[in-house]
């Protein structure tokens, strides 16, 4: 959930005598536990060196490795996601990463007799959408507005606005639109309680 300070500064305000005032505050109080848990999670990751914009949303994420390798820009939404930080992970603005996604920055070289570790930075550009259960492998760059289909395994970089599916992920004949006007975080009921009322 967006940071409490951000929600407080940008909260919808209504006259105290209006029905909207009481309706908004009832919704806010009902979502306060979730707000506190998510803000505590954000605070812990930031204390360990991660950069997480105050408008980004973290679900029940599991992040292993040095947290200073993680950067999440504004208004990006991560569900129940697993991230293994052996190298940098940079997530742009307005990115939506669904539940069950695994982001892995390291593997092993199967052609090496010593089976050495291979690492690679992962970059996910603005407005990308990673579907449920997808796996992103080391060294991948996912272009602006690209879509990764559910359960896809991405081992190679993806062009902007393309749609990939399968294992290994391959481009479909369709492309995504190139103009965007949405914020994935606005769809969360708890945020709407504060920002809309």
mmCIF file of C-alpha atoms in Angstrom:
data_model
loop_
_atom_site.group_PDB
_atom_site.id
_atom_site.type_symbol
_atom_site.label_atom_id
_atom_site.label_comp_id
_atom_site.label_asym_id
_atom_site.label_seq_id
_atom_site.Cartn_x
_atom_site.Cartn_y
_atom_site.Cartn_z
ATOM 1 C CA UNK A 1 0.000 0.000 0.000
ATOM 2 C CA UNK A 2 1.208 3.512 -0.624
ATOM 3 C CA UNK A 3 2.995 4.957 2.379
ATOM 4 C CA UNK A 4 0.758 6.282 5.129
ATOM 5 C CA UNK A 5 2.302 9.751 4.798
ATOM 6 C CA UNK A 6 1.509 9.811 1.064
ATOM 7 C CA UNK A 7 -2.098 8.693 1.634
ATOM 8 C CA UNK A 8 -2.558 11.230 4.421
ATOM 9 C CA UNK A 9 -1.217 14.108 2.316
ATOM 10 C CA UNK A 10 -3.384 13.165 -0.671
ATOM 11 C CA UNK A 11 -6.528 11.990 1.121
ATOM 12 C CA UNK A 12 -9.918 13.002 -0.188
ATOM 13 C CA UNK A 13 -11.438 15.599 2.128
ATOM 14 C CA UNK A 14 -15.138 16.041 2.759
ATOM 15 C CA UNK A 15 -17.125 18.367 5.050
ATOM 16 C CA UNK A 16 -17.559 16.784 8.475
ATOM 17 C CA UNK A 17 -21.328 17.090 8.151
ATOM 18 C CA UNK A 18 -21.474 15.096 4.900
ATOM 19 C CA UNK A 19 -22.251 11.388 4.467
ATOM 20 C CA UNK A 20 -19.088 11.071 2.346
ATOM 21 C CA UNK A 21 -16.944 12.079 5.338
ATOM 22 C CA UNK A 22 -18.251 9.203 7.482
ATOM 23 C CA UNK A 23 -18.287 6.715 4.610
ATOM 24 C CA UNK A 24 -14.642 7.510 3.712
ATOM 25 C CA UNK A 25 -13.455 7.247 7.314
ATOM 26 C CA UNK A 26 -15.307 3.950 7.824
ATOM 27 C CA UNK A 27 -13.529 2.499 4.774
ATOM 28 C CA UNK A 28 -10.191 3.859 5.988
ATOM 29 C CA UNK A 29 -10.598 2.372 9.458
ATOM 30 C CA UNK A 30 -11.548 -1.017 8.002
ATOM 31 C CA UNK A 31 -8.348 -1.040 5.918
ATOM 32 C CA UNK A 32 -5.997 0.244 8.650
ATOM 33 C CA UNK A 33 -4.570 -3.205 9.550
ATOM 34 C CA UNK A 34 -3.563 -3.844 5.943
ATOM 35 C CA UNK A 35 -2.121 -0.336 5.710
ATOM 36 C CA UNK A 36 0.032 -0.848 8.816
ATOM 37 C CA UNK A 37 1.296 -4.285 7.691
ATOM 38 C CA UNK A 38 2.258 -3.072 4.212
ATOM 39 C CA UNK A 39 3.925 0.068 5.531
ATOM 40 C CA UNK A 40 5.886 -1.975 8.068
ATOM 41 C CA UNK A 41 7.036 -4.310 5.259
ATOM 42 C CA UNK A 42 8.097 -1.312 3.135
ATOM 43 C CA UNK A 43 9.936 0.245 6.083
ATOM 44 C CA UNK A 44 11.892 -2.970 6.768
ATOM 45 C CA UNK A 45 13.004 -3.317 3.144
ATOM 46 C CA UNK A 46 13.979 0.359 2.979
ATOM 47 C CA UNK A 47 15.964 0.057 6.228
ATOM 48 C CA UNK A 48 17.946 -2.740 4.574
ATOM 49 C CA UNK A 49 18.769 -0.553 1.564
ATOM 50 C CA UNK A 50 15.972 -1.098 -0.985
ATOM 51 C CA UNK A 51 14.620 1.905 -2.871
ATOM 52 C CA UNK A 52 10.814 1.750 -2.889
ATOM 53 C CA UNK A 53 8.921 4.829 -4.031
ATOM 54 C CA UNK A 54 6.296 5.972 -1.530
ATOM 55 C CA UNK A 55 3.575 5.418 -4.149
ATOM 56 C CA UNK A 56 4.588 1.813 -4.943
ATOM 57 C CA UNK A 57 2.584 -1.110 -3.561
ATOM 58 C CA UNK A 58 4.093 -4.256 -2.054
ATOM 59 C CA UNK A 59 1.963 -7.286 -1.405
ATOM 60 C CA UNK A 60 3.237 -10.283 0.521
ATOM 61 C CA UNK A 61 6.624 -10.306 -1.233
ATOM 62 C CA UNK A 62 9.588 -12.517 -0.371
ATOM 63 C CA UNK A 63 12.862 -10.819 -1.223
ATOM 64 C CA UNK A 64 16.111 -12.692 -0.594
ATOM 65 C CA UNK A 65 19.596 -11.242 -0.936
ATOM 66 C CA UNK A 66 21.063 -7.740 -0.470
ATOM 67 C CA UNK A 67 18.071 -5.395 -0.475
ATOM 68 C CA UNK A 68 20.135 -2.481 -1.843
ATOM 69 C CA UNK A 69 20.014 -4.240 -5.239
ATOM 70 C CA UNK A 70 16.256 -3.572 -5.487
ATOM 71 C CA UNK A 71 14.658 -0.449 -6.933
ATOM 72 C CA UNK A 72 10.881 -0.024 -7.382
ATOM 73 C CA UNK A 73 9.625 3.207 -8.954
ATOM 74 C CA UNK A 74 6.350 5.048 -8.414
ATOM 75 C CA UNK A 75 2.928 3.461 -8.723
ATOM 76 C CA UNK A 76 4.199 -0.055 -9.378
ATOM 77 C CA UNK A 77 2.247 -2.935 -7.863
ATOM 78 C CA UNK A 78 3.745 -6.254 -6.710
ATOM 79 C CA UNK A 79 1.512 -9.051 -5.470
ATOM 80 C CA UNK A 80 2.815 -12.224 -3.822
ATOM 81 C CA UNK A 81 6.166 -12.163 -5.610
ATOM 82 C CA UNK A 82 9.492 -13.907 -4.992
ATOM 83 C CA UNK A 83 12.685 -11.995 -5.863
ATOM 84 C CA UNK A 84 16.187 -13.501 -5.564
ATOM 85 C CA UNK A 85 18.686 -10.633 -5.447
ATOM 86 C CA UNK A 86 22.092 -11.816 -6.625
ATOM 87 C CA UNK A 87 22.205 -8.839 -9.014
ATOM 88 C CA UNK A 88 20.165 -5.664 -9.503
ATOM 89 C CA UNK A 89 16.424 -5.653 -10.096
ATOM 90 C CA UNK A 90 15.046 -2.363 -11.393
ATOM 91 C CA UNK A 91 11.280 -2.000 -11.698
ATOM 92 C CA UNK A 92 9.984 1.104 -13.487
ATOM 93 C CA UNK A 93 6.800 3.139 -13.089
ATOM 94 C CA UNK A 94 3.250 1.757 -13.312
ATOM 95 C CA UNK A 95 4.424 -1.858 -13.518
ATOM 96 C CA UNK A 96 2.010 -4.611 -12.468
ATOM 97 C CA UNK A 97 3.536 -7.888 -11.240
ATOM 98 C CA UNK A 98 0.874 -10.480 -10.389
ATOM 99 C CA UNK A 99 0.881 -13.169 -7.698
ATOM 100 C CA UNK A 100 3.196 -16.144 -8.030
ATOM 101 C CA UNK A 101 5.809 -14.385 -10.180
ATOM 102 C CA UNK A 102 9.445 -15.357 -9.576
ATOM 103 C CA UNK A 103 12.265 -12.967 -10.466
ATOM 104 C CA UNK A 104 15.620 -14.764 -10.436
ATOM 105 C CA UNK A 105 18.871 -12.875 -10.991
ATOM 106 C CA UNK A 106 21.168 -15.915 -10.899
ATOM 107 C CA UNK A 107 21.452 -19.459 -12.167
ATOM 108 C CA UNK A 108 24.227 -21.945 -12.981
ATOM 109 C CA UNK A 109 26.187 -22.438 -16.195
ATOM 110 C CA UNK A 110 25.244 -25.919 -17.400
ATOM 111 C CA UNK A 111 28.142 -25.931 -19.898
ATOM 112 C CA UNK A 112 30.681 -25.280 -17.130
ATOM 113 C CA UNK A 113 32.192 -28.403 -15.497
ATOM 114 C CA UNK A 114 32.415 -26.422 -12.230
ATOM 115 C CA UNK A 115 28.719 -25.405 -12.561
ATOM 116 C CA UNK A 116 29.588 -21.772 -11.754
ATOM 117 C CA UNK A 117 27.061 -19.177 -10.758
ATOM 118 C CA UNK A 118 25.823 -16.820 -13.508
ATOM 119 C CA UNK A 119 24.287 -13.503 -12.497
ATOM 120 C CA UNK A 120 22.410 -10.905 -14.524
ATOM 121 C CA UNK A 121 20.588 -7.652 -13.852
ATOM 122 C CA UNK A 122 16.830 -7.646 -14.506
ATOM 123 C CA UNK A 123 15.123 -4.472 -15.723
ATOM 124 C CA UNK A 124 11.362 -4.105 -16.064
ATOM 125 C CA UNK A 125 10.384 -0.881 -17.835
ATOM 126 C CA UNK A 126 7.350 1.347 -17.259
ATOM 127 C CA UNK A 127 3.840 -0.071 -17.765
ATOM 128 C CA UNK A 128 5.006 -3.673 -18.165
ATOM 129 C CA UNK A 129 2.574 -6.324 -16.952
ATOM 130 C CA UNK A 130 3.881 -9.660 -15.650
ATOM 131 C CA UNK A 131 1.123 -12.294 -15.494
ATOM 132 C CA UNK A 132 0.433 -14.748 -12.694
ATOM 133 C CA UNK A 133 3.099 -17.384 -12.092
ATOM 134 C CA UNK A 134 5.565 -16.100 -14.697
ATOM 135 C CA UNK A 135 9.294 -16.615 -14.175
ATOM 136 C CA UNK A 136 11.857 -13.972 -15.155
ATOM 137 C CA UNK A 137 15.399 -15.315 -15.548
ATOM 138 C CA UNK A 138 18.778 -13.528 -15.148
ATOM 139 C CA UNK A 139 19.811 -10.773 -17.554
ATOM 140 C CA UNK A 140 16.323 -10.109 -18.949
ATOM 141 C CA UNK A 141 15.163 -6.620 -19.939
ATOM 142 C CA UNK A 142 11.403 -6.282 -20.311
ATOM 143 C CA UNK A 143 10.555 -3.284 -22.483
ATOM 144 C CA UNK A 144 8.036 -0.526 -21.858
ATOM 145 C CA UNK A 145 4.434 -1.729 -21.967
ATOM 146 C CA UNK A 146 5.359 -5.364 -22.652
ATOM 147 C CA UNK A 147 3.071 -8.134 -21.395
ATOM 148 C CA UNK A 148 4.306 -11.490 -20.084
ATOM 149 C CA UNK A 149 1.543 -14.096 -20.137
ATOM 150 C CA UNK A 150 0.657 -16.178 -17.088
ATOM 151 C CA UNK A 151 3.064 -19.085 -16.377
ATOM 152 C CA UNK A 152 5.507 -17.903 -19.053
ATOM 153 C CA UNK A 153 9.248 -18.425 -18.575
ATOM 154 C CA UNK A 154 11.224 -15.425 -19.830
ATOM 155 C CA UNK A 155 14.855 -16.181 -20.620
ATOM 156 C CA UNK A 156 15.451 -13.458 -23.251
ATOM 157 C CA UNK A 157 14.767 -9.742 -23.333
ATOM 158 C CA UNK A 158 11.364 -8.563 -24.553
ATOM 159 C CA UNK A 159 10.757 -5.695 -26.969
ATOM 160 C CA UNK A 160 8.593 -2.768 -25.868
ATOM 161 C CA UNK A 161 4.811 -3.250 -26.296
ATOM 162 C CA UNK A 162 5.159 -6.918 -27.267
ATOM 163 C CA UNK A 163 3.117 -9.739 -25.744
ATOM 164 C CA UNK A 164 4.923 -12.990 -24.940
ATOM 165 C CA UNK A 165 3.573 -16.342 -23.769
ATOM 166 C CA UNK A 166 4.800 -19.867 -23.131
ATOM 167 C CA UNK A 167 7.883 -21.754 -21.995
ATOM 168 C CA UNK A 168 10.143 -20.423 -23.319
ATOM 169 C CA UNK A 169 8.243 -17.149 -23.764
ATOM 170 C CA UNK A 170 7.748 -16.235 -27.413
ATOM 171 C CA UNK A 171 6.158 -13.144 -28.965
ATOM 172 C CA UNK A 172 2.571 -13.389 -30.174
ATOM 173 C CA UNK A 173 1.367 -11.705 -33.355
ATOM 174 C CA UNK A 174 -0.406 -9.057 -31.288
ATOM 175 C CA UNK A 175 1.211 -5.992 -29.757
ATOM 176 C CA UNK A 176 -0.048 -3.888 -26.901
ATOM 177 C CA UNK A 177 -1.203 -0.286 -27.331
ATOM 178 C CA UNK A 178 1.551 2.314 -27.022
ATOM 179 C CA UNK A 179 -0.281 5.016 -25.043
ATOM 180 C CA UNK A 180 -1.202 4.424 -21.394
ATOM 181 C CA UNK A 181 -3.340 6.318 -18.919
ATOM 182 C CA UNK A 182 -3.738 4.127 -15.847
ATOM 183 C CA UNK A 183 -2.211 3.486 -12.463
ATOM 184 C CA UNK A 184 -2.392 -0.164 -11.281
ATOM 185 C CA UNK A 185 -2.323 0.991 -7.648
ATOM 186 C CA UNK A 186 -5.582 2.931 -8.070
ATOM 187 C CA UNK A 187 -7.521 -0.323 -8.349
ATOM 188 C CA UNK A 188 -6.798 -1.290 -4.720
ATOM 189 C CA UNK A 189 -9.805 -0.699 -2.462
ATOM 190 C CA UNK A 190 -7.658 0.458 0.464
ATOM 191 C CA UNK A 191 -6.018 3.169 -1.650
ATOM 192 C CA UNK A 192 -9.362 4.265 -3.039
ATOM 193 C CA UNK A 193 -10.681 4.645 0.517
ATOM 194 C CA UNK A 194 -8.027 7.286 1.155
ATOM 195 C CA UNK A 195 -7.634 8.930 -2.236
ATOM 196 C CA UNK A 196 -11.235 8.855 -3.477
ATOM 197 C CA UNK A 197 -13.273 8.281 -0.316
#
